[in-house]
Amino acid sequence: MTAEFHCPAMTMFRDGKVDYEAQHKLLGRLVDAGVDGAIILGSASEFYAMTPEVRREVALDAIEQLKGKMKVYVGTGCLNVADTVAFSNEMAEAGATGLIIVGPYYIGAEPEGVFEYYDQVASQVKGDIMIYNYPERTSYDVTPDILNRLLDRHDNIVAIKDTVESATHTQKILNLVKSKHPEFKVFSGFDNNFLPTVLAGGNGAIGGMSNMAPYMVASWVKAVNAGDFETVGAIHKAVCELFQVYQQTNPFMPSMKYILQLQGLGNTEESMLPGVPATDEQKVVLAKLKDLVDEIQDKVKGE
């Protein structure tokens, strides 16, 4: 099985607007590094704080920048079926590789309600769908039973991003779903669960760290696929240390954007509310993490 790592691309802002110059540099660096794909309008993009018009503009711009260069999945999940279907079909027609769809958030749901939502969406969407399972934010789990029922009915549901901290949760999907549907792709939503997921028979990860360390994660994938476990282990150790970036600001995007700024990508760590800039104390930690990222990426680029 070939491992993959996809980047949930952040959105660069300046003075309350999308900074497309910085955005294109970010996306271009993903291509140059050889990252497998980009997720546009994922959680890291701050899609939840954008107007529908800005979401559409950001997605179409990214498709134009990346089409033919790497896989491009667009986050099209809305709070109702009709909006999700309309946005999904527009993005599929525009050239997206596929759609990554989170179910309705804020309100709770019974398992049958979750099934019905994705069943109705998949019946009407003309494109490949990756389910975005994020129980901590949606308040419900897309369980293996729900997945198997959906996959029995819909060939266009092709993957899942399982954003659950416990690798055991993702392994349960591998045991109960991938065993019945071997072509179904299973990705962890946590960078540090890339290796456990792949070793358990999954396909890899969709992790935000690839925004600031695209060459590192691309090298990690190559090492896994080549069986170079000395490099695999060294990068895994570094990823675990770099995980501190997620533990500074909440949400993490201002922290990672500060590192991008130090790397010369963008002029501000500006994020949409509720994201606020890192404190001076946090920036000291982040500057040290940036130095570690640079050290690792200089090494892998020189190999």
PDB file of C-alpha atoms in Angstrom, residues 37-260:
ATOM      1  CA  GLY A  37      -2.714  16.693  -2.175  1.00  0.00           C
ATOM      2  CA  ALA A  38      -4.344  19.781  -0.728  1.00  0.00           C
ATOM      3  CA  ILE A  39      -7.558  20.123   1.232  1.00  0.00           C
ATOM      4  CA  ILE A  40      -9.106  23.510   0.558  1.00  0.00           C
ATOM      5  CA  LEU A  41     -11.713  24.865   3.017  1.00  0.00           C
ATOM      6  CA  GLY A  42     -10.863  22.376   5.718  1.00  0.00           C
ATOM      7  CA  SER A  43     -10.835  23.393   9.368  1.00  0.00           C
ATOM      8  CA  ALA A  44      -7.324  24.867   9.074  1.00  0.00           C
ATOM      9  CA  SER A  45      -8.582  27.184   6.337  1.00  0.00           C
ATOM     10  CA  GLU A  46     -11.029  28.862   8.756  1.00  0.00           C
ATOM     11  CA  PHE A  47     -13.919  28.196   6.376  1.00  0.00           C
ATOM     12  CA  TYR A  48     -16.351  28.551   9.281  1.00  0.00           C
ATOM     13  CA  ALA A  49     -15.548  32.272   9.535  1.00  0.00           C
ATOM     14  CA  MET A  50     -15.851  33.028   5.822  1.00  0.00           C
ATOM     15  CA  THR A  51     -18.855  34.333   3.945  1.00  0.00           C
ATOM     16  CA  PRO A  52     -20.189  31.931   1.274  1.00  0.00           C
ATOM     17  CA  GLU A  53     -18.804  34.253  -1.385  1.00  0.00           C
ATOM     18  CA  VAL A  54     -15.280  34.146   0.044  1.00  0.00           C
ATOM     19  CA  ARG A  55     -15.414  30.363   0.462  1.00  0.00           C
ATOM     20  CA  ARG A  56     -16.325  29.972  -3.182  1.00  0.00           C
ATOM     21  CA  GLU A  57     -13.621  32.426  -4.290  1.00  0.00           C
ATOM     22  CA  VAL A  58     -10.891  30.717  -2.241  1.00  0.00           C
ATOM     23  CA  ALA A  59     -11.870  27.279  -3.541  1.00  0.00           C
ATOM     24  CA  LEU A  60     -12.035  28.269  -7.193  1.00  0.00           C
ATOM     25  CA  ASP A  61      -8.704  30.085  -6.944  1.00  0.00           C
ATOM     26  CA  ALA A  62      -7.034  27.025  -5.396  1.00  0.00           C
ATOM     27  CA  ILE A  63      -8.428  24.710  -8.068  1.00  0.00           C
ATOM     28  CA  GLU A  64      -7.061  27.033 -10.728  1.00  0.00           C
ATOM     29  CA  GLN A  65      -3.652  27.116  -9.030  1.00  0.00           C
ATOM     30  CA  LEU A  66      -3.366  23.374  -8.363  1.00  0.00           C
ATOM     31  CA  LYS A  67      -5.375  21.527 -11.017  1.00  0.00           C
ATOM     32  CA  GLY A  68      -3.122  19.148 -12.893  1.00  0.00           C
ATOM     33  CA  LYS A  69      -0.338  19.554 -10.308  1.00  0.00           C
ATOM     34  CA  MET A  70      -1.732  17.722  -7.268  1.00  0.00           C
ATOM     35  CA  LYS A  71      -4.953  16.335  -5.868  1.00  0.00           C
ATOM     36  CA  VAL A  72      -7.375  19.023  -4.701  1.00  0.00           C
ATOM     37  CA  TYR A  73     -10.236  18.242  -2.317  1.00  0.00           C
ATOM     38  CA  VAL A  74     -12.639  21.042  -1.432  1.00  0.00           C
ATOM     39  CA  GLY A  75     -14.514  21.202   1.859  1.00  0.00           C
ATOM     40  CA  THR A  76     -18.164  21.614   0.869  1.00  0.00           C
ATOM     41  CA  GLY A  77     -20.068  20.527   3.979  1.00  0.00           C
ATOM     42  CA  CYS A  78     -22.889  22.901   4.884  1.00  0.00           C
ATOM     43  CA  LEU A  79     -25.595  22.843   7.511  1.00  0.00           C
ATOM     44  CA  ASN A  80     -28.202  21.434   5.133  1.00  0.00           C
ATOM     45  CA  VAL A  81     -28.275  18.909   2.304  1.00  0.00           C
ATOM     46  CA  ALA A  82     -29.306  21.318  -0.466  1.00  0.00           C
ATOM     47  CA  ASP A  83     -26.430  23.756   0.095  1.00  0.00           C
ATOM     48  CA  THR A  84     -23.919  20.917   0.431  1.00  0.00           C
ATOM     49  CA  VAL A  85     -25.046  19.326  -2.821  1.00  0.00           C
ATOM     50  CA  ALA A  86     -25.054  22.608  -4.756  1.00  0.00           C
ATOM     51  CA  PHE A  87     -21.597  23.666  -3.559  1.00  0.00           C
ATOM     52  CA  SER A  88     -20.185  20.160  -4.067  1.00  0.00           C
ATOM     53  CA  ASN A  89     -21.399  19.880  -7.629  1.00  0.00           C
ATOM     54  CA  GLU A  90     -20.095  23.348  -8.478  1.00  0.00           C
ATOM     55  CA  MET A  91     -16.628  22.457  -7.181  1.00  0.00           C
ATOM     56  CA  ALA A  92     -16.626  19.068  -8.924  1.00  0.00           C
ATOM     57  CA  GLU A  93     -17.538  20.756 -12.186  1.00  0.00           C
ATOM     58  CA  ALA A  94     -14.767  23.318 -11.639  1.00  0.00           C
ATOM     59  CA  GLY A  95     -12.206  20.529 -11.523  1.00  0.00           C
ATOM     60  CA  ALA A  96     -11.781  19.479  -7.894  1.00  0.00           C
ATOM     61  CA  THR A  97     -10.428  15.949  -7.443  1.00  0.00           C
ATOM     62  CA  GLY A  98     -13.123  15.386  -4.861  1.00  0.00           C
ATOM     63  CA  LEU A  99     -15.150  16.876  -2.033  1.00  0.00           C
ATOM     64  CA  ILE A 100     -14.449  16.536   1.675  1.00  0.00           C
ATOM     65  CA  ILE A 101     -17.740  16.793   3.522  1.00  0.00           C
ATOM     66  CA  VAL A 102     -18.273  17.334   7.223  1.00  0.00           C
ATOM     67  CA  GLY A 103     -21.783  16.674   8.469  1.00  0.00           C
ATOM     68  CA  PRO A 104     -23.956  19.328  10.114  1.00  0.00           C
ATOM     69  CA  TYR A 105     -22.328  20.739  13.224  1.00  0.00           C
ATOM     70  CA  TYR A 106     -23.669  22.475  16.352  1.00  0.00           C
ATOM     71  CA  ILE A 107     -26.635  20.140  16.752  1.00  0.00           C
ATOM     72  CA  GLY A 108     -26.439  16.529  17.914  1.00  0.00           C
ATOM     73  CA  ALA A 109     -27.592  13.583  15.829  1.00  0.00           C
ATOM     74  CA  GLU A 110     -28.715   9.997  16.097  1.00  0.00           C
ATOM     75  CA  PRO A 111     -26.754   7.483  13.977  1.00  0.00           C
ATOM     76  CA  GLU A 112     -29.701   7.185  11.594  1.00  0.00           C
ATOM     77  CA  GLY A 113     -29.705  10.945  11.066  1.00  0.00           C
ATOM     78  CA  VAL A 114     -25.988  10.901  10.215  1.00  0.00           C
ATOM     79  CA  PHE A 115     -26.568   8.057   7.761  1.00  0.00           C
ATOM     80  CA  GLU A 116     -29.491   9.829   6.105  1.00  0.00           C
ATOM     81  CA  TYR A 117     -27.529  13.059   5.688  1.00  0.00           C
ATOM     82  CA  TYR A 118     -24.628  11.405   3.891  1.00  0.00           C
ATOM     83  CA  ASP A 119     -26.956   9.046   2.004  1.00  0.00           C
ATOM     84  CA  GLN A 120     -28.916  11.946   0.544  1.00  0.00           C
ATOM     85  CA  VAL A 121     -25.785  13.971  -0.205  1.00  0.00           C
ATOM     86  CA  ALA A 122     -23.984  11.093  -1.929  1.00  0.00           C
ATOM     87  CA  SER A 123     -27.065  10.330  -4.009  1.00  0.00           C
ATOM     88  CA  GLN A 124     -26.989  13.822  -5.493  1.00  0.00           C
ATOM     89  CA  VAL A 125     -23.295  14.767  -5.633  1.00  0.00           C
ATOM     90  CA  LYS A 126     -21.556  14.127  -8.935  1.00  0.00           C
ATOM     91  CA  GLY A 127     -18.067  13.600  -7.655  1.00  0.00           C
ATOM     92  CA  ASP A 128     -15.913  11.614  -5.261  1.00  0.00           C
ATOM     93  CA  ILE A 129     -16.598  12.215  -1.577  1.00  0.00           C
ATOM     94  CA  MET A 130     -14.275  12.031   1.411  1.00  0.00           C
ATOM     95  CA  ILE A 131     -16.211  11.973   4.676  1.00  0.00           C
ATOM     96  CA  TYR A 132     -14.804  14.318   7.319  1.00  0.00           C
ATOM     97  CA  ASN A 133     -15.352  12.707  10.695  1.00  0.00           C
ATOM     98  CA  TYR A 134     -14.686  15.173  13.517  1.00  0.00           C
ATOM     99  CA  PRO A 135     -16.725  14.071  16.567  1.00  0.00           C
ATOM    100  CA  GLU A 136     -15.191  16.677  18.866  1.00  0.00           C
ATOM    101  CA  ARG A 137     -16.717  19.407  16.708  1.00  0.00           C
ATOM    102  CA  THR A 138     -19.870  17.804  15.297  1.00  0.00           C
ATOM    103  CA  SER A 139     -20.864  15.989  18.532  1.00  0.00           C
ATOM    104  CA  TYR A 140     -21.398  12.656  16.736  1.00  0.00           C
ATOM    105  CA  ASP A 141     -19.287   9.906  15.236  1.00  0.00           C
ATOM    106  CA  VAL A 142     -19.502   8.499  11.708  1.00  0.00           C
ATOM    107  CA  THR A 143     -19.189   4.932  12.960  1.00  0.00           C
ATOM    108  CA  PRO A 144     -17.976   1.841  11.083  1.00  0.00           C
ATOM    109  CA  ASP A 145     -21.582   0.638  10.869  1.00  0.00           C
ATOM    110  CA  ILE A 146     -22.681   3.905   9.238  1.00  0.00           C
ATOM    111  CA  LEU A 147     -19.713   3.781   6.873  1.00  0.00           C
ATOM    112  CA  ASN A 148     -20.374   0.215   5.769  1.00  0.00           C
ATOM    113  CA  ARG A 149     -24.028   0.989   5.088  1.00  0.00           C
ATOM    114  CA  LEU A 150     -23.031   4.034   3.031  1.00  0.00           C
ATOM    115  CA  LEU A 151     -20.328   2.211   1.086  1.00  0.00           C
ATOM    116  CA  ASP A 152     -22.740  -0.583   0.224  1.00  0.00           C
ATOM    117  CA  ARG A 153     -24.910   2.048  -1.504  1.00  0.00           C
ATOM    118  CA  HIS A 154     -22.518   4.668  -2.892  1.00  0.00           C
ATOM    119  CA  ASP A 155     -19.436   4.105  -5.047  1.00  0.00           C
ATOM    120  CA  ASN A 156     -18.588   7.810  -4.889  1.00  0.00           C
ATOM    121  CA  ILE A 157     -17.778   7.711  -1.161  1.00  0.00           C
ATOM    122  CA  VAL A 158     -14.102   6.916  -1.465  1.00  0.00           C
ATOM    123  CA  ALA A 159     -12.340   7.973   1.745  1.00  0.00           C
ATOM    124  CA  ILE A 160     -12.586   9.256   5.305  1.00  0.00           C
ATOM    125  CA  LYS A 161     -10.566  11.767   7.289  1.00  0.00           C
ATOM    126  CA  ASP A 162     -10.842  10.504  10.851  1.00  0.00           C
ATOM    127  CA  THR A 163      -9.989  13.446  13.089  1.00  0.00           C
ATOM    128  CA  VAL A 164      -9.896  11.622  16.384  1.00  0.00           C
ATOM    129  CA  GLU A 165      -6.834  11.804  18.602  1.00  0.00           C
ATOM    130  CA  SER A 166      -6.860   8.124  19.518  1.00  0.00           C
ATOM    131  CA  ALA A 167      -5.250   5.974  16.821  1.00  0.00           C
ATOM    132  CA  THR A 168      -7.400   3.127  18.127  1.00  0.00           C
ATOM    133  CA  HIS A 169     -10.497   4.851  16.736  1.00  0.00           C
ATOM    134  CA  THR A 170      -9.006   4.962  13.238  1.00  0.00           C
ATOM    135  CA  GLN A 171      -7.799   1.367  13.560  1.00  0.00           C
ATOM    136  CA  LYS A 172     -11.354   0.286  14.299  1.00  0.00           C
ATOM    137  CA  ILE A 173     -12.431   1.753  10.960  1.00  0.00           C
ATOM    138  CA  LEU A 174      -9.603  -0.162   9.293  1.00  0.00           C
ATOM    139  CA  ASN A 175     -10.648  -3.414  10.964  1.00  0.00           C
ATOM    140  CA  LEU A 176     -14.379  -3.133  10.374  1.00  0.00           C
ATOM    141  CA  VAL A 177     -14.660  -1.106   7.159  1.00  0.00           C
ATOM    142  CA  LYS A 178     -11.529  -1.400   5.042  1.00  0.00           C
ATOM    143  CA  SER A 179     -11.609  -5.167   5.460  1.00  0.00           C
ATOM    144  CA  LYS A 180     -14.977  -5.186   3.658  1.00  0.00           C
ATOM    145  CA  HIS A 181     -14.225  -2.326   1.275  1.00  0.00           C
ATOM    146  CA  PRO A 182     -10.478  -2.568   0.537  1.00  0.00           C
ATOM    147  CA  GLU A 183     -10.434   0.326  -1.956  1.00  0.00           C
ATOM    148  CA  PHE A 184     -11.824   2.728   0.673  1.00  0.00           C
ATOM    149  CA  LYS A 185      -9.087   5.091   1.861  1.00  0.00           C
ATOM    150  CA  VAL A 186      -8.623   5.856   5.544  1.00  0.00           C
ATOM    151  CA  PHE A 187      -6.667   8.921   6.691  1.00  0.00           C
ATOM    152  CA  SER A 188      -5.970  10.154  10.194  1.00  0.00           C
ATOM    153  CA  GLY A 189      -6.579  13.833  10.880  1.00  0.00           C
ATOM    154  CA  PHE A 190      -3.567  13.991  13.212  1.00  0.00           C
ATOM    155  CA  ASP A 191       0.016  14.337  11.951  1.00  0.00           C
ATOM    156  CA  ASN A 192       1.411  12.133  14.715  1.00  0.00           C
ATOM    157  CA  ASN A 193      -0.991   9.323  13.789  1.00  0.00           C
ATOM    158  CA  PHE A 194       0.303   9.107  10.211  1.00  0.00           C
ATOM    159  CA  LEU A 195       2.666   6.254  10.998  1.00  0.00           C
ATOM    160  CA  PRO A 196       0.300   4.202  13.228  1.00  0.00           C
ATOM    161  CA  THR A 197      -2.403   4.537  10.576  1.00  0.00           C
ATOM    162  CA  VAL A 198      -0.164   3.390   7.719  1.00  0.00           C
ATOM    163  CA  LEU A 199       1.309   0.509   9.704  1.00  0.00           C
ATOM    164  CA  ALA A 200      -2.215  -0.658  10.567  1.00  0.00           C
ATOM    165  CA  GLY A 201      -3.169  -0.759   6.876  1.00  0.00           C
ATOM    166  CA  GLY A 202      -4.485   2.767   6.372  1.00  0.00           C
ATOM    167  CA  ASN A 203      -3.518   5.294   3.747  1.00  0.00           C
ATOM    168  CA  GLY A 204      -1.869   8.096   5.722  1.00  0.00           C
ATOM    169  CA  ALA A 205      -2.806  11.440   7.185  1.00  0.00           C
ATOM    170  CA  ILE A 206      -4.255  14.850   6.471  1.00  0.00           C
ATOM    171  CA  GLY A 207      -2.275  16.982   8.890  1.00  0.00           C
ATOM    172  CA  GLY A 208      -1.866  20.714   9.340  1.00  0.00           C
ATOM    173  CA  MET A 209       1.859  20.487  10.015  1.00  0.00           C
ATOM    174  CA  SER A 210       2.389  20.152   6.270  1.00  0.00           C
ATOM    175  CA  ASN A 211       1.647  23.881   5.919  1.00  0.00           C
ATOM    176  CA  MET A 212       4.865  24.766   7.719  1.00  0.00           C
ATOM    177  CA  ALA A 213       6.894  21.619   6.905  1.00  0.00           C
ATOM    178  CA  PRO A 214       5.830  20.347   3.467  1.00  0.00           C
ATOM    179  CA  TYR A 215       9.275  19.036   2.527  1.00  0.00           C
ATOM    180  CA  MET A 216       9.493  17.139   5.805  1.00  0.00           C
ATOM    181  CA  VAL A 217       6.164  15.341   5.389  1.00  0.00           C
ATOM    182  CA  ALA A 218       6.854  14.588   1.714  1.00  0.00           C
ATOM    183  CA  SER A 219      10.186  13.049   2.730  1.00  0.00           C
ATOM    184  CA  TRP A 220       8.377  11.092   5.445  1.00  0.00           C
ATOM    185  CA  VAL A 221       5.998   9.591   2.880  1.00  0.00           C
ATOM    186  CA  LYS A 222       8.884   8.667   0.573  1.00  0.00           C
ATOM    187  CA  ALA A 223      10.732   7.015   3.438  1.00  0.00           C
ATOM    188  CA  VAL A 224       7.686   4.978   4.451  1.00  0.00           C
ATOM    189  CA  ASN A 225       7.064   3.854   0.893  1.00  0.00           C
ATOM    190  CA  ALA A 226      10.752   2.953   0.465  1.00  0.00           C
ATOM    191  CA  GLY A 227      10.952   1.063   3.761  1.00  0.00           C
ATOM    192  CA  ASP A 228      13.599   3.465   5.093  1.00  0.00           C
ATOM    193  CA  PHE A 229      12.614   3.119   8.710  1.00  0.00           C
ATOM    194  CA  GLU A 230      15.615   4.988  10.097  1.00  0.00           C
ATOM    195  CA  THR A 231      14.348   8.136   8.360  1.00  0.00           C
ATOM    196  CA  VAL A 232      10.745   7.244   9.199  1.00  0.00           C
ATOM    197  CA  GLY A 233      11.573   7.051  12.890  1.00  0.00           C
ATOM    198  CA  ALA A 234      13.627  10.245  12.922  1.00  0.00           C
ATOM    199  CA  ILE A 235      10.861  12.275  11.273  1.00  0.00           C
ATOM    200  CA  HIS A 236       8.198  10.737  13.511  1.00  0.00           C
ATOM    201  CA  LYS A 237      10.213  11.856  16.547  1.00  0.00           C
ATOM    202  CA  ALA A 238      10.445  15.376  15.109  1.00  0.00           C
ATOM    203  CA  VAL A 239       6.716  15.482  14.371  1.00  0.00           C
ATOM    204  CA  CYS A 240       5.957  14.575  17.979  1.00  0.00           C
ATOM    205  CA  GLU A 241       8.145  17.479  19.137  1.00  0.00           C
ATOM    206  CA  LEU A 242       6.652  19.865  16.583  1.00  0.00           C
ATOM    207  CA  PHE A 243       3.189  18.966  17.840  1.00  0.00           C
ATOM    208  CA  GLN A 244       3.700  21.769  20.369  1.00  0.00           C
ATOM    209  CA  VAL A 245       2.545  24.173  17.657  1.00  0.00           C
ATOM    210  CA  TYR A 246      -1.019  22.964  18.253  1.00  0.00           C
ATOM    211  CA  GLN A 247      -0.707  23.605  21.986  1.00  0.00           C
ATOM    212  CA  GLN A 248       0.019  27.340  21.858  1.00  0.00           C
ATOM    213  CA  THR A 249      -2.991  29.295  20.579  1.00  0.00           C
ATOM    214  CA  ASN A 250      -6.536  27.965  20.321  1.00  0.00           C
ATOM    215  CA  PRO A 251      -7.316  27.648  17.460  1.00  0.00           C
ATOM    216  CA  PHE A 252      -3.825  26.823  16.264  1.00  0.00           C
ATOM    217  CA  MET A 253      -3.841  28.761  12.978  1.00  0.00           C
ATOM    218  CA  PRO A 254      -2.315  32.028  14.350  1.00  0.00           C
ATOM    219  CA  SER A 255       0.572  29.985  15.788  1.00  0.00           C
ATOM    220  CA  MET A 256       1.316  28.213  12.538  1.00  0.00           C
ATOM    221  CA  LYS A 257       0.921  31.414  10.533  1.00  0.00           C
ATOM    222  CA  TYR A 258       3.520  33.043  12.791  1.00  0.00           C
ATOM    223  CA  ILE A 259       5.938  30.276  11.813  1.00  0.00           C
ATOM    224  CA  LEU A 260       5.051  30.799   8.143  1.00  0.00           C
TER     225      LEU A 260
END
